[in-house]
mmCIF file of N, CA and C in Angstrom:
data_model
loop_
_atom_site.group_PDB
_atom_site.id
_atom_site.type_symbol
_atom_site.label_atom_id
_atom_site.label_comp_id
_atom_site.label_asym_id
_atom_site.label_seq_id
_atom_site.Cartn_x
_atom_site.Cartn_y
_atom_site.Cartn_z
ATOM 1 N N TRP A 18 -203.039 67.484 -40.821
ATOM 2 C CA TRP A 18 -203.208 68.676 -40.040
ATOM 3 C C TRP A 18 -203.807 68.309 -38.706
ATOM 4 N N PHE A 19 -203.701 69.191 -37.772
ATOM 5 C CA PHE A 19 -204.297 68.961 -36.464
ATOM 6 C C PHE A 19 -204.585 70.303 -35.803
ATOM 7 N N ARG A 20 -205.451 70.283 -34.835
ATOM 8 C CA ARG A 20 -205.749 71.503 -34.081
ATOM 9 C C ARG A 20 -204.767 71.578 -32.919
ATOM 10 N N ASP A 21 -204.433 72.799 -32.532
ATOM 11 C CA ASP A 21 -203.464 72.939 -31.450
ATOM 12 C C ASP A 21 -204.004 72.296 -30.170
ATOM 13 N N ARG A 22 -203.110 71.866 -29.317
ATOM 14 C CA ARG A 22 -203.508 71.104 -28.141
ATOM 15 C C ARG A 22 -204.100 71.964 -27.030
ATOM 16 N N TYR A 23 -204.060 73.264 -27.178
ATOM 17 C CA TYR A 23 -204.584 74.138 -26.130
ATOM 18 C C TYR A 23 -205.998 74.608 -26.422
ATOM 19 N N GLY A 24 -206.605 74.106 -27.454
ATOM 20 C CA GLY A 24 -207.995 74.420 -27.738
ATOM 21 C C GLY A 24 -208.215 75.785 -28.370
ATOM 22 N N GLY A 25 -207.159 76.368 -28.934
ATOM 23 C CA GLY A 25 -207.296 77.682 -29.542
ATOM 24 C C GLY A 25 -207.975 77.661 -30.898
ATOM 25 N N GLY A 26 -208.204 76.485 -31.455
ATOM 26 C CA GLY A 26 -208.878 76.373 -32.730
ATOM 27 C C GLY A 26 -207.984 76.579 -33.935
ATOM 28 N N LEU A 27 -206.681 76.742 -33.722
ATOM 29 C CA LEU A 27 -205.758 76.929 -34.840
ATOM 30 C C LEU A 27 -205.485 75.593 -35.510
ATOM 31 N N ILE A 28 -205.436 75.611 -36.829
ATOM 32 C CA ILE A 28 -205.085 74.397 -37.565
ATOM 33 C C ILE A 28 -203.587 74.451 -37.827
ATOM 34 N N MET A 29 -202.883 73.451 -37.330
ATOM 35 C CA MET A 29 -201.436 73.379 -37.464
ATOM 36 C C MET A 29 -201.073 72.357 -38.535
ATOM 37 N N LEU A 30 -200.030 72.670 -39.294
ATOM 38 C CA LEU A 30 -199.558 71.798 -40.373
ATOM 39 C C LEU A 30 -198.134 71.360 -40.095
ATOM 40 N N THR A 31 -197.791 70.169 -40.554
ATOM 41 C CA THR A 31 -196.409 69.705 -40.511
ATOM 42 C C THR A 31 -195.684 70.263 -41.736
ATOM 43 N N THR A 32 -194.374 70.095 -41.774
ATOM 44 C CA THR A 32 -193.594 70.587 -42.917
ATOM 45 C C THR A 32 -194.044 69.950 -44.234
ATOM 46 N N PRO A 33 -194.214 68.626 -44.311
ATOM 47 C CA PRO A 33 -194.670 68.055 -45.585
ATOM 48 C C PRO A 33 -196.042 68.573 -46.021
ATOM 49 N N GLN A 34 -196.946 68.791 -45.077
ATOM 50 C CA GLN A 34 -198.267 69.312 -45.424
ATOM 51 C C GLN A 34 -198.165 70.750 -45.939
ATOM 52 N N ALA A 35 -197.350 71.582 -45.268
ATOM 53 C CA ALA A 35 -197.157 72.958 -45.723
ATOM 54 C C ALA A 35 -196.510 72.984 -47.099
ATOM 55 N N ALA A 36 -195.589 72.053 -47.346
ATOM 56 C CA ALA A 36 -194.905 71.988 -48.639
ATOM 57 C C ALA A 36 -195.893 71.685 -49.775
ATOM 58 N N VAL A 37 -196.860 70.831 -49.514
ATOM 59 C CA VAL A 37 -197.869 70.510 -50.530
ATOM 60 C C VAL A 37 -198.698 71.755 -50.846
ATOM 61 N N ILE A 38 -199.119 72.477 -49.821
ATOM 62 C CA ILE A 38 -199.929 73.685 -50.035
ATOM 63 C C ILE A 38 -199.129 74.746 -50.787
ATOM 64 N N LEU A 39 -197.857 74.913 -50.406
ATOM 65 C CA LEU A 39 -197.013 75.931 -51.036
ATOM 66 C C LEU A 39 -196.440 75.484 -52.378
ATOM 67 N N GLU A 40 -196.617 74.209 -52.709
ATOM 68 C CA GLU A 40 -196.073 73.631 -53.940
ATOM 69 C C GLU A 40 -194.562 73.814 -53.999
ATOM 70 N N ARG A 41 -193.916 73.517 -52.875
ATOM 71 C CA ARG A 41 -192.460 73.631 -52.737
ATOM 72 C C ARG A 41 -191.923 72.377 -52.061
ATOM 73 N N ASP A 42 -190.622 72.191 -52.116
ATOM 74 C CA ASP A 42 -189.974 71.068 -51.462
ATOM 75 C C ASP A 42 -189.965 71.285 -49.946
ATOM 76 N N PRO A 43 -190.142 70.231 -49.146
ATOM 77 C CA PRO A 43 -190.112 70.384 -47.693
ATOM 78 C C PRO A 43 -188.819 71.024 -47.168
ATOM 79 N N SER A 44 -187.686 70.752 -47.804
ATOM 80 C CA SER A 44 -186.432 71.353 -47.338
ATOM 81 C C SER A 44 -186.455 72.872 -47.522
ATOM 82 N N LEU A 45 -187.101 73.365 -48.581
ATOM 83 C CA LEU A 45 -187.227 74.815 -48.782
ATOM 84 C C LEU A 45 -188.145 75.418 -47.720
ATOM 85 N N VAL A 46 -189.221 74.723 -47.387
ATOM 86 C CA VAL A 46 -190.143 75.213 -46.362
ATOM 87 C C VAL A 46 -189.405 75.343 -45.023
ATOM 88 N N ARG A 47 -188.587 74.360 -44.675
ATOM 89 C CA ARG A 47 -187.799 74.440 -43.433
ATOM 90 C C ARG A 47 -186.811 75.598 -43.485
ATOM 91 N N ARG A 48 -186.163 75.818 -44.634
ATOM 92 C CA ARG A 48 -185.226 76.946 -44.761
ATOM 93 C C ARG A 48 -185.943 78.281 -44.601
ATOM 94 N N LEU A 49 -187.127 78.405 -45.178
ATOM 95 C CA LEU A 49 -187.903 79.630 -45.040
ATOM 96 C C LEU A 49 -188.267 79.880 -43.574
ATOM 97 N N ALA A 50 -188.597 78.818 -42.858
ATOM 98 C CA ALA A 50 -188.945 78.969 -41.437
ATOM 99 C C ALA A 50 -187.717 79.360 -40.615
ATOM 100 N N ARG A 51 -186.577 78.709 -40.879
ATOM 101 C CA ARG A 51 -185.348 79.053 -40.137
ATOM 102 C C ARG A 51 -184.934 80.491 -40.390
ATOM 103 N N ALA A 52 -185.149 80.975 -41.615
ATOM 104 C CA ALA A 52 -184.774 82.342 -41.970
ATOM 105 C C ALA A 52 -185.790 83.373 -41.474
ATOM 106 N N GLY A 53 -186.936 82.910 -40.977
ATOM 107 C CA GLY A 53 -187.953 83.816 -40.479
ATOM 108 C C GLY A 53 -188.879 84.367 -41.544
ATOM 109 N N ARG A 54 -188.777 83.874 -42.751
ATOM 110 C CA ARG A 54 -189.641 84.364 -43.838
ATOM 111 C C ARG A 54 -191.020 83.710 -43.785
ATOM 112 N N LEU A 55 -191.099 82.496 -43.232
ATOM 113 C CA LEU A 55 -192.369 81.791 -43.026
ATOM 114 C C LEU A 55 -192.482 81.529 -41.537
ATOM 115 N N LYS A 56 -193.557 82.004 -40.938
ATOM 116 C CA LYS A 56 -193.721 81.854 -39.497
ATOM 117 C C LYS A 56 -193.968 80.384 -39.164
ATOM 118 N N GLY A 57 -193.158 79.852 -38.275
ATOM 119 C CA GLY A 57 -193.290 78.467 -37.862
ATOM 120 C C GLY A 57 -192.795 78.291 -36.438
ATOM 121 N N THR A 58 -193.134 77.156 -35.854
ATOM 122 C CA THR A 58 -192.719 76.827 -34.500
ATOM 123 C C THR A 58 -191.969 75.507 -34.538
ATOM 124 N N LYS A 59 -190.800 75.479 -33.936
ATOM 125 C CA LYS A 59 -190.029 74.243 -33.894
ATOM 126 C C LYS A 59 -190.268 73.565 -32.551
ATOM 127 N N GLN A 60 -190.674 72.316 -32.604
ATOM 128 C CA GLN A 60 -190.873 71.514 -31.408
ATOM 129 C C GLN A 60 -190.027 70.268 -31.560
ATOM 130 N N GLY A 61 -188.947 70.216 -30.806
ATOM 131 C CA GLY A 61 -188.010 69.105 -30.962
ATOM 132 C C GLY A 61 -187.298 69.237 -32.291
ATOM 133 N N HIS A 62 -187.409 68.206 -33.133
ATOM 134 C CA HIS A 62 -186.788 68.231 -34.452
ATOM 135 C C HIS A 62 -187.765 68.640 -35.546
ATOM 136 N N ASP A 63 -189.028 68.851 -35.196
ATOM 137 C CA ASP A 63 -190.074 69.087 -36.191
ATOM 138 C C ASP A 63 -190.539 70.541 -36.193
ATOM 139 N N TRP A 64 -190.930 71.015 -37.366
ATOM 140 C CA TRP A 64 -191.506 72.352 -37.527
ATOM 141 C C TRP A 64 -193.006 72.207 -37.716
ATOM 142 N N PHE A 65 -193.757 73.188 -37.156
ATOM 143 C CA PHE A 65 -195.200 73.238 -37.326
ATOM 144 C C PHE A 65 -195.586 74.650 -37.737
ATOM 145 N N TYR A 66 -196.622 74.753 -38.573
ATOM 146 C CA TYR A 66 -197.017 76.026 -39.163
ATOM 147 C C TYR A 66 -198.521 76.185 -39.016
ATOM 148 N N GLU A 67 -198.974 77.403 -38.721
ATOM 149 C CA GLU A 67 -200.406 77.670 -38.689
ATOM 150 C C GLU A 67 -200.910 77.746 -40.127
ATOM 151 N N MET A 68 -202.079 77.181 -40.352
ATOM 152 C CA MET A 68 -202.664 77.173 -41.701
ATOM 153 C C MET A 68 -202.761 78.594 -42.256
ATOM 154 N N GLY A 69 -203.206 79.550 -41.447
ATOM 155 C CA GLY A 69 -203.346 80.933 -41.909
ATOM 156 C C GLY A 69 -202.028 81.537 -42.349
ATOM 157 N N ASP A 70 -200.941 81.221 -41.631
ATOM 158 C CA ASP A 70 -199.629 81.750 -42.002
ATOM 159 C C ASP A 70 -199.153 81.171 -43.334
ATOM 160 N N VAL A 71 -199.420 79.889 -43.547
ATOM 161 C CA VAL A 71 -199.018 79.247 -44.807
ATOM 162 C C VAL A 71 -199.808 79.837 -45.975
ATOM 163 N N LEU A 72 -201.110 80.009 -45.790
ATOM 164 C CA LEU A 72 -201.937 80.570 -46.859
ATOM 165 C C LEU A 72 -201.568 82.024 -47.145
ATOM 166 N N ALA A 73 -201.227 82.789 -46.099
ATOM 167 C CA ALA A 73 -200.813 84.181 -46.298
ATOM 168 C C ALA A 73 -199.493 84.243 -47.058
ATOM 169 N N PHE A 74 -198.570 83.335 -46.738
ATOM 170 C CA PHE A 74 -197.283 83.291 -47.435
ATOM 171 C C PHE A 74 -197.495 82.954 -48.906
ATOM 172 N N LYS A 75 -198.412 82.027 -49.174
ATOM 173 C CA LYS A 75 -198.674 81.621 -50.561
ATOM 174 C C LYS A 75 -199.311 82.755 -51.356
ATOM 175 N N ALA A 76 -200.102 83.603 -50.687
ATOM 176 C CA ALA A 76 -200.831 84.668 -51.380
ATOM 177 C C ALA A 76 -199.934 85.830 -51.806
ATOM 178 N N ILE A 77 -198.744 85.942 -51.227
ATOM 179 C CA ILE A 77 -197.850 87.040 -51.574
ATOM 180 C C ILE A 77 -197.357 86.858 -53.000
ATOM 181 N N GLU A 78 -197.484 87.899 -53.791
ATOM 182 C CA GLU A 78 -197.025 87.844 -55.190
ATOM 183 C C GLU A 78 -195.504 87.934 -55.223
ATOM 184 N N ARG A 79 -194.874 86.957 -55.826
ATOM 185 C CA ARG A 79 -193.425 86.952 -55.973
ATOM 186 C C ARG A 79 -193.085 86.673 -57.427
ATOM 187 N N PRO A 80 -192.163 87.444 -57.988
ATOM 188 C CA PRO A 80 -191.749 87.123 -59.351
ATOM 189 C C PRO A 80 -190.977 85.801 -59.367
ATOM 190 N N PRO A 81 -191.114 85.032 -60.428
ATOM 191 C CA PRO A 81 -190.391 83.763 -60.488
ATOM 192 C C PRO A 81 -188.889 83.997 -60.609
ATOM 193 N N GLY A 82 -188.134 83.031 -60.127
ATOM 194 C CA GLY A 82 -186.682 83.089 -60.266
ATOM 195 C C GLY A 82 -185.990 83.845 -59.153
ATOM 196 N N ARG A 83 -184.719 83.959 -59.308
ATOM 197 C CA ARG A 83 -183.883 84.612 -58.315
ATOM 198 C C ARG A 83 -183.911 86.136 -58.505
ATOM 199 N N PRO A 84 -183.928 86.891 -57.404
ATOM 200 C CA PRO A 84 -183.933 88.351 -57.549
ATOM 201 C C PRO A 84 -182.637 88.839 -58.225
ATOM 202 N N ARG A 85 -182.755 89.903 -58.990
ATOM 203 C CA ARG A 85 -181.575 90.454 -59.663
ATOM 204 C C ARG A 85 -180.704 91.185 -58.667
ATOM 205 N N LYS A 86 -179.389 91.137 -58.907
ATOM 206 C CA LYS A 86 -178.463 91.894 -58.090
ATOM 207 C C LYS A 86 -178.497 93.352 -58.505
ATOM 208 N N GLU A 87 -178.303 94.219 -57.528
ATOM 209 C CA GLU A 87 -178.208 95.636 -57.847
ATOM 210 C C GLU A 87 -176.802 95.914 -58.372
ATOM 211 N N ILE A 88 -176.716 96.649 -59.462
ATOM 212 C CA ILE A 88 -175.429 97.030 -60.027
ATOM 213 C C ILE A 88 -175.138 98.461 -59.568
ATOM 214 N N ARG A 89 -173.994 98.645 -58.948
ATOM 215 C CA ARG A 89 -173.646 99.963 -58.420
ATOM 216 C C ARG A 89 -172.670 100.652 -59.313
#
């Protein structure tokens, strides 16, 4: 982890670090960021995430498995 370079005091995480906290694969963390479900910033080829955003994402209660399809 590292603090942002502008002195804002935010703790920024790389994709592998966020994946460890979320207990998910790094490729899933990148997909979540690309889809906008996990707030992240892309700089060049790398994604960076604020620690608070990662912890907030982890705190959301989600049922395990894939969501059921609606039957019409």
